[in-house]
């Protein structure tokens, strides 16, 4: 089986470790894999066993078909590791990650005779899936895509859309290290990584206001805040300065793509309701970190008891309660981190994800059922 993994800029920048895990897992099962990502995120992709081909994003509708044709030609000549079969087919599966590459993936699948598989990871993906599928089928008259759902909540939401293509549950997996990321030294300040996407520009404000009210516990906490938050909200820096807490804050660029920094801290805080799955949450849990996050209807990893602190209403009081509890009781951080680590180890191993993906590929390649003529009675 020959597989093309294609990701858009946001996904490939944020989830390059996930794509590498998937590629290596698939190679271990037998398929030959080629990965392609935008030029803008190509340089941060980690080394891999296969080949990564950059592509140029073409945002204008004018000349898009020509650009796509050149893209497919670049894939065909990129590497001898992926060679066409005697029937001339370059790929059997084209698997898309990130809504900005769906059109490119669909065009590639259409012109290479491959089956199209699309990962659903966000509320935006779910809103777009049905109209995209309808437009695709009207244009190609071919098979609908197979839709991959990384958790049961997204699967249920996708199945309620009435999609023509199959929806497959393919829970994301991560590697759980043999030991937690580090022993908690209670003499050091509690380190909190605050990850943001920019979808709610002012979501960090209640957390900052709560931090400013920590009183005697303030010196026992350090905040590492995703610079994306400051990019989305230009008043964030001045707000921290007004509160007199800048000395406790470090802004970190590209926090998710450089998550080794995050995984060296004690707590992962997610102040936004992102409406999107992100593997940094699973990585943090697997490392034994305490997760403090907003209640999000698409996220199920934090729903189990004692694996995370869930902020149902993002008020200053709610964040203050959470911060005060963590600063006053370091053992709480360790206990929640241990429970989260064990839950991820049991429920989200990488091998289970790879198995689910290969089953989804087999489903995509299966011949469509032959419809019975209207009025025909089975014999």
mmCIF file of C-alpha atoms in Angstrom:
data_model
loop_
_atom_site.group_PDB
_atom_site.id
_atom_site.type_symbol
_atom_site.label_atom_id
_atom_site.label_comp_id
_atom_site.label_asym_id
_atom_site.label_seq_id
_atom_site.Cartn_x
_atom_site.Cartn_y
_atom_site.Cartn_z
ATOM 1 C CA UNK A 1 0.000 0.000 0.000
ATOM 2 C CA UNK A 2 1.251 3.479 -0.904
ATOM 3 C CA UNK A 3 0.130 6.315 1.365
ATOM 4 C CA UNK A 4 0.431 10.087 1.061
ATOM 5 C CA UNK A 5 0.132 12.038 4.310
ATOM 6 C CA UNK A 6 -0.675 15.677 3.570
ATOM 7 C CA UNK A 7 -1.014 18.390 6.219
ATOM 8 C CA UNK A 8 -1.731 22.103 6.115
ATOM 9 C CA UNK A 9 0.503 24.749 7.699
ATOM 10 C CA UNK A 10 -1.231 24.958 11.091
ATOM 11 C CA UNK A 11 -1.409 21.215 11.598
ATOM 12 C CA UNK A 12 2.089 20.411 10.340
ATOM 13 C CA UNK A 13 3.672 23.143 12.455
ATOM 14 C CA UNK A 14 1.850 22.154 15.625
ATOM 15 C CA UNK A 15 1.677 18.384 15.172
ATOM 16 C CA UNK A 16 4.915 17.437 13.430
ATOM 17 C CA UNK A 17 5.733 14.895 16.171
ATOM 18 C CA UNK A 18 2.317 13.281 15.700
ATOM 19 C CA UNK A 19 2.835 13.027 11.930
ATOM 20 C CA UNK A 20 6.242 11.455 12.473
ATOM 21 C CA UNK A 21 4.775 8.880 14.895
ATOM 22 C CA UNK A 22 2.059 8.020 12.403
ATOM 23 C CA UNK A 23 4.517 7.702 9.529
ATOM 24 C CA UNK A 24 6.847 5.416 11.494
ATOM 25 C CA UNK A 25 3.927 3.319 12.731
ATOM 26 C CA UNK A 26 2.577 2.844 9.207
ATOM 27 C CA UNK A 27 6.008 1.940 7.861
ATOM 28 C CA UNK A 28 6.194 -0.744 10.532
ATOM 29 C CA UNK A 29 2.925 -2.215 9.249
ATOM 30 C CA UNK A 30 4.097 -2.391 5.641
ATOM 31 C CA UNK A 31 2.757 0.646 3.721
ATOM 32 C CA UNK A 32 5.175 2.922 1.938
ATOM 33 C CA UNK A 33 4.630 6.488 3.096
ATOM 34 C CA UNK A 34 5.366 9.922 1.693
ATOM 35 C CA UNK A 35 4.641 13.059 3.703
ATOM 36 C CA UNK A 36 4.047 16.510 2.232
ATOM 37 C CA UNK A 37 3.732 19.782 4.143
ATOM 38 C CA UNK A 38 3.748 23.484 3.207
ATOM 39 C CA UNK A 39 7.085 25.162 2.623
ATOM 40 C CA UNK A 40 6.349 27.455 5.596
ATOM 41 C CA UNK A 41 6.500 24.548 8.072
ATOM 42 C CA UNK A 42 8.942 22.311 6.205
ATOM 43 C CA UNK A 43 12.054 23.454 8.066
ATOM 44 C CA UNK A 44 10.736 22.475 11.519
ATOM 45 C CA UNK A 45 9.799 18.915 10.573
ATOM 46 C CA UNK A 46 11.914 16.408 12.545
ATOM 47 C CA UNK A 47 14.043 13.788 10.871
ATOM 48 C CA UNK A 48 12.115 10.766 9.701
ATOM 49 C CA UNK A 49 12.629 7.407 8.046
ATOM 50 C CA UNK A 50 10.919 8.532 4.865
ATOM 51 C CA UNK A 51 10.898 11.616 2.667
ATOM 52 C CA UNK A 52 9.122 14.898 3.332
ATOM 53 C CA UNK A 53 8.212 16.959 0.272
ATOM 54 C CA UNK A 54 7.406 20.676 0.670
ATOM 55 C CA UNK A 55 4.637 22.316 -1.320
ATOM 56 C CA UNK A 56 3.773 25.938 -2.013
ATOM 57 C CA UNK A 57 0.376 27.045 -0.746
ATOM 58 C CA UNK A 58 -1.744 28.474 -3.555
ATOM 59 C CA UNK A 59 -4.482 30.622 -2.029
ATOM 60 C CA UNK A 60 -5.848 32.230 -5.197
ATOM 61 C CA UNK A 61 -8.426 30.260 -7.157
ATOM 62 C CA UNK A 62 -6.809 31.429 -10.392
ATOM 63 C CA UNK A 63 -4.240 28.954 -11.631
ATOM 64 C CA UNK A 64 -5.029 26.495 -8.862
ATOM 65 C CA UNK A 65 -5.502 23.495 -11.148
ATOM 66 C CA UNK A 66 -2.152 24.175 -12.788
ATOM 67 C CA UNK A 67 -0.526 24.490 -9.365
ATOM 68 C CA UNK A 68 -2.098 21.218 -8.232
ATOM 69 C CA UNK A 69 -0.888 19.480 -11.390
ATOM 70 C CA UNK A 70 2.657 20.670 -10.758
ATOM 71 C CA UNK A 71 2.308 19.510 -7.155
ATOM 72 C CA UNK A 72 1.401 15.976 -8.234
ATOM 73 C CA UNK A 73 4.326 15.956 -10.671
ATOM 74 C CA UNK A 74 6.638 16.941 -7.812
ATOM 75 C CA UNK A 75 5.323 14.049 -5.726
ATOM 76 C CA UNK A 76 5.897 11.586 -8.561
ATOM 77 C CA UNK A 77 9.511 12.656 -8.980
ATOM 78 C CA UNK A 78 10.266 13.261 -5.302
ATOM 79 C CA UNK A 79 11.567 9.878 -4.278
ATOM 80 C CA UNK A 80 12.176 6.389 -5.637
ATOM 81 C CA UNK A 81 10.783 5.004 -2.389
ATOM 82 C CA UNK A 82 7.249 5.545 -3.706
ATOM 83 C CA UNK A 83 6.913 4.023 -7.156
ATOM 84 C CA UNK A 84 3.784 3.577 -9.249
ATOM 85 C CA UNK A 85 2.359 0.121 -9.720
ATOM 86 C CA UNK A 86 1.991 -1.326 -13.190
ATOM 87 C CA UNK A 87 -1.439 0.301 -13.430
ATOM 88 C CA UNK A 88 0.196 3.716 -13.072
ATOM 89 C CA UNK A 89 -1.351 4.534 -9.681
ATOM 90 C CA UNK A 90 1.001 6.655 -7.582
ATOM 91 C CA UNK A 91 -0.907 6.339 -4.289
ATOM 92 C CA UNK A 92 -3.681 4.174 -2.955
ATOM 93 C CA UNK A 93 -4.458 6.413 0.019
ATOM 94 C CA UNK A 94 -4.307 10.197 0.409
ATOM 95 C CA UNK A 95 -4.781 11.134 4.080
ATOM 96 C CA UNK A 96 -5.424 14.827 4.856
ATOM 97 C CA UNK A 97 -4.790 16.679 8.126
ATOM 98 C CA UNK A 98 -6.004 20.261 8.437
ATOM 99 C CA UNK A 99 -8.869 21.883 6.611
ATOM 100 C CA UNK A 100 -6.632 24.143 4.491
ATOM 101 C CA UNK A 101 -5.281 21.123 2.583
ATOM 102 C CA UNK A 102 -8.583 19.319 1.931
ATOM 103 C CA UNK A 103 -8.900 20.679 -1.623
ATOM 104 C CA UNK A 104 -5.311 19.758 -2.446
ATOM 105 C CA UNK A 105 -5.789 16.283 -0.994
ATOM 106 C CA UNK A 106 -9.043 15.731 -2.912
ATOM 107 C CA UNK A 107 -7.464 16.868 -6.183
ATOM 108 C CA UNK A 108 -4.475 14.588 -5.583
ATOM 109 C CA UNK A 109 -6.692 11.606 -4.822
ATOM 110 C CA UNK A 110 -8.821 12.265 -7.912
ATOM 111 C CA UNK A 111 -5.839 12.510 -10.267
ATOM 112 C CA UNK A 112 -3.898 9.570 -8.835
ATOM 113 C CA UNK A 113 -6.861 7.203 -8.428
ATOM 114 C CA UNK A 114 -6.355 7.082 -4.657
ATOM 115 C CA UNK A 115 -8.964 6.792 -1.924
ATOM 116 C CA UNK A 116 -9.374 9.963 0.126
ATOM 117 C CA UNK A 117 -9.202 9.857 3.936
ATOM 118 C CA UNK A 118 -9.794 13.034 5.961
ATOM 119 C CA UNK A 119 -9.014 13.594 9.643
ATOM 120 C CA UNK A 120 -11.689 15.484 11.585
ATOM 121 C CA UNK A 121 -10.071 17.345 14.468
ATOM 122 C CA UNK A 122 -12.147 20.434 15.196
ATOM 123 C CA UNK A 123 -15.576 22.037 15.315
ATOM 124 C CA UNK A 124 -14.661 23.904 12.118
ATOM 125 C CA UNK A 125 -13.906 20.596 10.396
ATOM 126 C CA UNK A 126 -17.290 19.240 11.452
ATOM 127 C CA UNK A 127 -19.118 22.302 10.142
ATOM 128 C CA UNK A 128 -17.306 22.036 6.808
ATOM 129 C CA UNK A 129 -17.401 18.265 6.263
ATOM 130 C CA UNK A 130 -20.899 17.929 4.791
ATOM 131 C CA UNK A 131 -20.739 20.812 2.273
ATOM 132 C CA UNK A 132 -17.209 19.759 1.278
ATOM 133 C CA UNK A 133 -18.330 16.178 0.672
ATOM 134 C CA UNK A 134 -21.369 17.348 -1.300
ATOM 135 C CA UNK A 135 -19.222 19.568 -3.526
ATOM 136 C CA UNK A 136 -16.659 16.802 -3.989
ATOM 137 C CA UNK A 137 -19.224 14.220 -5.063
ATOM 138 C CA UNK A 138 -20.896 16.670 -7.432
ATOM 139 C CA UNK A 139 -17.548 17.338 -9.096
ATOM 140 C CA UNK A 140 -16.049 13.864 -9.295
ATOM 141 C CA UNK A 141 -18.988 11.443 -9.097
ATOM 142 C CA UNK A 142 -16.575 9.182 -7.245
ATOM 143 C CA UNK A 143 -16.407 7.601 -3.822
ATOM 144 C CA UNK A 144 -16.933 9.839 -0.788
ATOM 145 C CA UNK A 145 -14.035 10.247 1.632
ATOM 146 C CA UNK A 146 -13.554 8.080 4.684
ATOM 147 C CA UNK A 147 -13.664 10.347 7.728
ATOM 148 C CA UNK A 148 -11.357 9.606 10.681
ATOM 149 C CA UNK A 149 -12.528 10.693 14.139
ATOM 150 C CA UNK A 150 -9.763 10.914 16.781
ATOM 151 C CA UNK A 151 -12.196 10.375 19.656
ATOM 152 C CA UNK A 152 -15.717 9.139 20.288
ATOM 153 C CA UNK A 153 -17.185 12.621 20.729
ATOM 154 C CA UNK A 154 -16.045 13.706 17.276
ATOM 155 C CA UNK A 155 -17.223 10.382 15.832
ATOM 156 C CA UNK A 156 -20.696 10.890 17.300
ATOM 157 C CA UNK A 157 -20.837 14.467 16.020
ATOM 158 C CA UNK A 158 -19.695 13.364 12.550
ATOM 159 C CA UNK A 159 -22.218 10.533 12.382
ATOM 160 C CA UNK A 160 -25.017 12.993 13.163
ATOM 161 C CA UNK A 161 -24.150 14.970 10.004
ATOM 162 C CA UNK A 162 -25.438 12.298 7.622
ATOM 163 C CA UNK A 163 -22.187 12.025 5.707
ATOM 164 C CA UNK A 164 -22.057 9.685 2.712
ATOM 165 C CA UNK A 165 -18.593 8.451 3.593
ATOM 166 C CA UNK A 166 -17.872 6.092 6.466
ATOM 167 C CA UNK A 167 -16.852 7.598 9.803
ATOM 168 C CA UNK A 168 -14.123 5.598 11.526
ATOM 169 C CA UNK A 169 -13.069 5.913 15.159
ATOM 170 C CA UNK A 170 -9.261 6.258 15.181
ATOM 171 C CA UNK A 171 -8.265 7.444 18.685
ATOM 172 C CA UNK A 172 -4.986 9.311 18.706
ATOM 173 C CA UNK A 173 -2.177 7.714 20.675
ATOM 174 C CA UNK A 174 1.055 8.897 22.273
ATOM 175 C CA UNK A 175 4.118 7.219 23.725
ATOM 176 C CA UNK A 176 4.092 7.150 27.518
ATOM 177 C CA UNK A 177 7.678 7.487 28.798
ATOM 178 C CA UNK A 178 8.912 4.778 31.205
ATOM 179 C CA UNK A 179 9.083 7.404 33.943
ATOM 180 C CA UNK A 180 7.349 10.703 34.626
ATOM 181 C CA UNK A 181 9.118 13.731 33.152
ATOM 182 C CA UNK A 182 10.784 14.671 36.419
ATOM 183 C CA UNK A 183 10.464 14.431 40.169
ATOM 184 C CA UNK A 184 8.592 17.414 41.563
ATOM 185 C CA UNK A 185 10.943 19.547 43.674
ATOM 186 C CA UNK A 186 8.694 21.328 46.135
ATOM 187 C CA UNK A 187 11.439 23.874 46.915
ATOM 188 C CA UNK A 188 11.177 25.277 43.371
ATOM 189 C CA UNK A 189 8.308 27.432 42.099
ATOM 190 C CA UNK A 190 5.459 25.597 40.395
ATOM 191 C CA UNK A 191 5.942 25.991 36.626
ATOM 192 C CA UNK A 192 2.762 26.447 34.590
ATOM 193 C CA UNK A 193 2.697 26.360 30.781
ATOM 194 C CA UNK A 194 -0.229 28.315 29.334
ATOM 195 C CA UNK A 195 -0.989 27.108 25.792
ATOM 196 C CA UNK A 196 -3.202 29.207 23.510
ATOM 197 C CA UNK A 197 -4.376 29.109 19.917
ATOM 198 C CA UNK A 198 -5.672 32.678 19.630
ATOM 199 C CA UNK A 199 -9.302 31.659 19.067
ATOM 200 C CA UNK A 200 -10.327 33.511 22.260
ATOM 201 C CA UNK A 201 -7.937 36.478 22.426
ATOM 202 C CA UNK A 202 -8.895 37.570 25.953
ATOM 203 C CA UNK A 203 -9.121 34.098 27.472
ATOM 204 C CA UNK A 204 -5.849 34.552 29.375
ATOM 205 C CA UNK A 205 -7.059 37.670 31.223
ATOM 206 C CA UNK A 206 -9.030 35.865 33.972
ATOM 207 C CA UNK A 207 -6.011 33.639 34.612
ATOM 208 C CA UNK A 208 -3.713 36.673 34.917
ATOM 209 C CA UNK A 209 -6.169 38.458 37.214
ATOM 210 C CA UNK A 210 -6.356 35.330 39.368
ATOM 211 C CA UNK A 211 -2.583 35.028 39.481
ATOM 212 C CA UNK A 212 -2.291 38.632 40.657
ATOM 213 C CA UNK A 213 -4.550 37.748 43.600
ATOM 214 C CA UNK A 214 -2.520 34.754 44.778
ATOM 215 C CA UNK A 215 -0.988 36.763 47.593
ATOM 216 C CA UNK A 216 1.711 34.861 49.473
ATOM 217 C CA UNK A 217 1.555 32.007 46.957
ATOM 218 C CA UNK A 218 2.511 34.245 44.010
ATOM 219 C CA UNK A 219 6.248 33.698 44.455
ATOM 220 C CA UNK A 220 5.679 29.937 44.309
ATOM 221 C CA UNK A 221 4.346 29.980 40.728
ATOM 222 C CA UNK A 222 5.966 30.829 37.379
ATOM 223 C CA UNK A 223 3.915 31.254 34.192
ATOM 224 C CA UNK A 224 5.208 30.348 30.736
ATOM 225 C CA UNK A 225 2.690 31.780 28.291
ATOM 226 C CA UNK A 226 2.350 30.915 24.612
ATOM 227 C CA UNK A 227 3.359 33.994 22.605
ATOM 228 C CA UNK A 228 0.349 33.262 20.386
ATOM 229 C CA UNK A 229 -1.770 34.767 23.157
ATOM 230 C CA UNK A 230 0.131 38.065 22.984
ATOM 231 C CA UNK A 231 -0.064 38.035 19.175
ATOM 232 C CA UNK A 232 -3.848 37.628 19.335
ATOM 233 C CA UNK A 233 -4.331 40.139 22.153
ATOM 234 C CA UNK A 234 -1.983 43.110 21.999
ATOM 235 C CA UNK A 235 -3.248 44.291 25.383
ATOM 236 C CA UNK A 236 -2.039 41.179 27.187
ATOM 237 C CA UNK A 237 1.454 42.491 27.938
ATOM 238 C CA UNK A 238 0.153 45.822 29.277
ATOM 239 C CA UNK A 239 -2.445 43.969 31.361
ATOM 240 C CA UNK A 240 0.277 41.886 33.001
ATOM 241 C CA UNK A 241 2.299 45.045 33.579
ATOM 242 C CA UNK A 242 -0.672 46.806 35.196
ATOM 243 C CA UNK A 243 -1.147 43.815 37.510
ATOM 244 C CA UNK A 244 2.527 43.919 38.488
ATOM 245 C CA UNK A 245 3.194 40.299 37.513
ATOM 246 C CA UNK A 246 5.502 40.607 34.484
ATOM 247 C CA UNK A 247 8.462 39.342 36.505
ATOM 248 C CA UNK A 248 6.608 36.038 36.968
ATOM 249 C CA UNK A 249 5.865 35.569 33.252
ATOM 250 C CA UNK A 250 7.932 34.277 30.336
ATOM 251 C CA UNK A 251 6.457 34.406 26.831
ATOM 252 C CA UNK A 252 7.468 31.431 24.668
ATOM 253 C CA UNK A 253 7.182 31.438 20.868
ATOM 254 C CA UNK A 254 5.875 28.377 18.988
ATOM 255 C CA UNK A 255 5.081 26.628 22.237
ATOM 256 C CA UNK A 256 3.282 23.649 20.737
ATOM 257 C CA UNK A 257 5.814 22.978 18.010
ATOM 258 C CA UNK A 258 8.584 23.210 20.640
ATOM 259 C CA UNK A 259 6.703 21.268 23.252
ATOM 260 C CA UNK A 260 9.794 19.827 24.920
ATOM 261 C CA UNK A 261 9.765 23.137 26.835
ATOM 262 C CA UNK A 262 6.188 22.530 27.947
ATOM 263 C CA UNK A 263 6.880 18.960 28.998
ATOM 264 C CA UNK A 264 9.581 20.148 31.416
ATOM 265 C CA UNK A 265 7.047 22.158 33.413
ATOM 266 C CA UNK A 266 4.642 20.941 36.090
ATOM 267 C CA UNK A 267 1.236 22.090 34.836
ATOM 268 C CA UNK A 268 -0.412 22.554 31.442
ATOM 269 C CA UNK A 269 -3.103 25.250 31.502
ATOM 270 C CA UNK A 270 -5.465 25.694 28.544
ATOM 271 C CA UNK A 271 -7.574 28.843 29.131
ATOM 272 C CA UNK A 272 -9.447 28.701 25.800
ATOM 273 C CA UNK A 273 -12.254 26.469 24.671
ATOM 274 C CA UNK A 274 -10.370 25.594 21.507
ATOM 275 C CA UNK A 275 -12.941 23.295 19.919
ATOM 276 C CA UNK A 276 -10.026 21.319 18.524
ATOM 277 C CA UNK A 277 -7.992 18.227 19.378
ATOM 278 C CA UNK A 278 -4.310 18.836 20.027
ATOM 279 C CA UNK A 279 -1.815 16.154 21.000
ATOM 280 C CA UNK A 280 -0.029 18.439 23.441
ATOM 281 C CA UNK A 281 -2.793 17.578 25.896
ATOM 282 C CA UNK A 282 -2.089 13.841 25.588
ATOM 283 C CA UNK A 283 1.678 14.393 25.690
ATOM 284 C CA UNK A 284 1.365 16.402 28.897
ATOM 285 C CA UNK A 285 -0.791 13.729 30.518
ATOM 286 C CA UNK A 286 1.608 10.980 29.410
ATOM 287 C CA UNK A 287 4.468 12.934 31.010
ATOM 288 C CA UNK A 288 2.690 13.073 34.341
ATOM 289 C CA UNK A 289 1.757 16.762 34.230
ATOM 290 C CA UNK A 290 -1.356 18.189 35.828
ATOM 291 C CA UNK A 291 -3.743 19.564 33.183
ATOM 292 C CA UNK A 292 -6.030 22.505 33.948
ATOM 293 C CA UNK A 293 -8.347 23.184 31.026
ATOM 294 C CA UNK A 294 -11.654 24.655 29.988
ATOM 295 C CA UNK A 295 -14.654 22.413 29.627
ATOM 296 C CA UNK A 296 -14.747 21.545 25.915
ATOM 297 C CA UNK A 297 -17.464 19.369 24.338
ATOM 298 C CA UNK A 298 -15.030 17.870 21.795
ATOM 299 C CA UNK A 299 -12.354 16.873 24.326
ATOM 300 C CA UNK A 300 -12.829 13.579 26.162
ATOM 301 C CA UNK A 301 -9.301 12.918 27.479
ATOM 302 C CA UNK A 302 -9.867 15.196 30.491
ATOM 303 C CA UNK A 303 -13.364 13.923 31.270
ATOM 304 C CA UNK A 304 -12.353 11.006 33.514
ATOM 305 C CA UNK A 305 -12.196 11.502 37.268
ATOM 306 C CA UNK A 306 -8.951 12.816 38.790
ATOM 307 C CA UNK A 307 -7.004 13.184 35.549
ATOM 308 C CA UNK A 308 -7.454 16.956 35.135
ATOM 309 C CA UNK A 309 -8.906 20.083 36.692
ATOM 310 C CA UNK A 310 -11.702 21.267 34.412
ATOM 311 C CA UNK A 311 -12.720 24.940 34.496
ATOM 312 C CA UNK A 312 -16.411 24.990 33.635
ATOM 313 C CA UNK A 313 -16.828 28.762 33.859
ATOM 314 C CA UNK A 314 -13.661 30.743 33.072
ATOM 315 C CA UNK A 315 -14.038 33.281 35.878
ATOM 316 C CA UNK A 316 -11.296 34.874 37.953
ATOM 317 C CA UNK A 317 -12.618 32.993 40.982
ATOM 318 C CA UNK A 318 -12.424 29.620 39.203
ATOM 319 C CA UNK A 319 -8.837 30.207 38.094
ATOM 320 C CA UNK A 320 -7.870 31.554 41.518
ATOM 321 C CA UNK A 321 -9.233 28.433 43.200
ATOM 322 C CA UNK A 322 -7.257 26.216 40.831
ATOM 323 C CA UNK A 323 -4.005 28.177 41.150
ATOM 324 C CA UNK A 324 -4.273 28.462 44.925
ATOM 325 C CA UNK A 325 -4.896 24.717 45.303
ATOM 326 C CA UNK A 326 -1.864 23.863 43.160
ATOM 327 C CA UNK A 327 0.449 26.322 44.883
ATOM 328 C CA UNK A 328 -0.642 25.293 48.389
ATOM 329 C CA UNK A 329 -0.596 21.527 47.818
ATOM 330 C CA UNK A 330 2.201 20.272 45.556
ATOM 331 C CA UNK A 331 1.075 16.705 46.230
ATOM 332 C CA UNK A 332 -2.162 17.486 44.370
ATOM 333 C CA UNK A 333 -0.140 18.171 41.229
ATOM 334 C CA UNK A 334 1.684 14.847 41.544
ATOM 335 C CA UNK A 335 -1.481 12.851 42.234
ATOM 336 C CA UNK A 336 -3.430 14.219 39.272
ATOM 337 C CA UNK A 337 -0.385 13.836 37.032
ATOM 338 C CA UNK A 338 0.013 10.192 38.044
ATOM 339 C CA UNK A 339 -3.649 9.410 37.362
ATOM 340 C CA UNK A 340 -3.505 11.156 33.975
ATOM 341 C CA UNK A 341 -0.330 9.336 33.013
ATOM 342 C CA UNK A 342 -1.831 5.940 33.817
ATOM 343 C CA UNK A 343 -5.054 6.711 31.942
ATOM 344 C CA UNK A 344 -3.166 7.705 28.776
ATOM 345 C CA UNK A 345 -0.862 4.694 29.049
ATOM 346 C CA UNK A 346 -3.868 2.344 29.169
ATOM 347 C CA UNK A 347 -6.236 4.088 26.753
ATOM 348 C CA UNK A 348 -4.072 5.892 24.183
ATOM 349 C CA UNK A 349 -1.113 3.742 23.081
ATOM 350 C CA UNK A 350 0.335 4.532 19.662
ATOM 351 C CA UNK A 351 -0.010 0.970 18.384
ATOM 352 C CA UNK A 352 -3.787 1.091 18.865
ATOM 353 C CA UNK A 353 -3.990 4.273 16.819
ATOM 354 C CA UNK A 354 -1.928 2.748 14.004
ATOM 355 C CA UNK A 355 -4.146 -0.341 13.959
ATOM 356 C CA UNK A 356 -7.296 1.817 13.731
ATOM 357 C CA UNK A 357 -5.780 3.872 10.897
ATOM 358 C CA UNK A 358 -4.843 0.806 8.843
ATOM 359 C CA UNK A 359 -8.389 -0.510 9.292
ATOM 360 C CA UNK A 360 -9.725 2.835 8.045
ATOM 361 C CA UNK A 361 -7.459 2.564 4.998
ATOM 362 C CA UNK A 362 -8.716 -0.961 4.297
ATOM 363 C CA UNK A 363 -12.275 0.359 4.489
ATOM 364 C CA UNK A 364 -11.443 3.160 2.066
ATOM 365 C CA UNK A 365 -10.036 0.662 -0.432
ATOM 366 C CA UNK A 366 -12.919 -1.797 -0.168
ATOM 367 C CA UNK A 367 -15.152 -1.891 -3.274
ATOM 368 C CA UNK A 368 -18.452 -0.046 -2.815
ATOM 369 C CA UNK A 369 -21.546 -2.170 -2.281
ATOM 370 C CA UNK A 370 -23.563 -2.927 -5.391
ATOM 371 C CA UNK A 371 -26.995 -1.306 -5.034
ATOM 372 C CA UNK A 372 -29.966 -3.568 -5.673
ATOM 373 C CA UNK A 373 -32.414 -2.386 -8.355
ATOM 374 C CA UNK A 374 -35.535 -0.758 -6.960
ATOM 375 C CA UNK A 375 -38.262 -3.291 -6.284
ATOM 376 C CA UNK A 376 -35.944 -6.294 -6.405
ATOM 377 C CA UNK A 377 -36.676 -8.893 -3.750
ATOM 378 C CA UNK A 378 -33.802 -10.949 -2.379
ATOM 379 C CA UNK A 379 -34.106 -14.635 -3.350
#
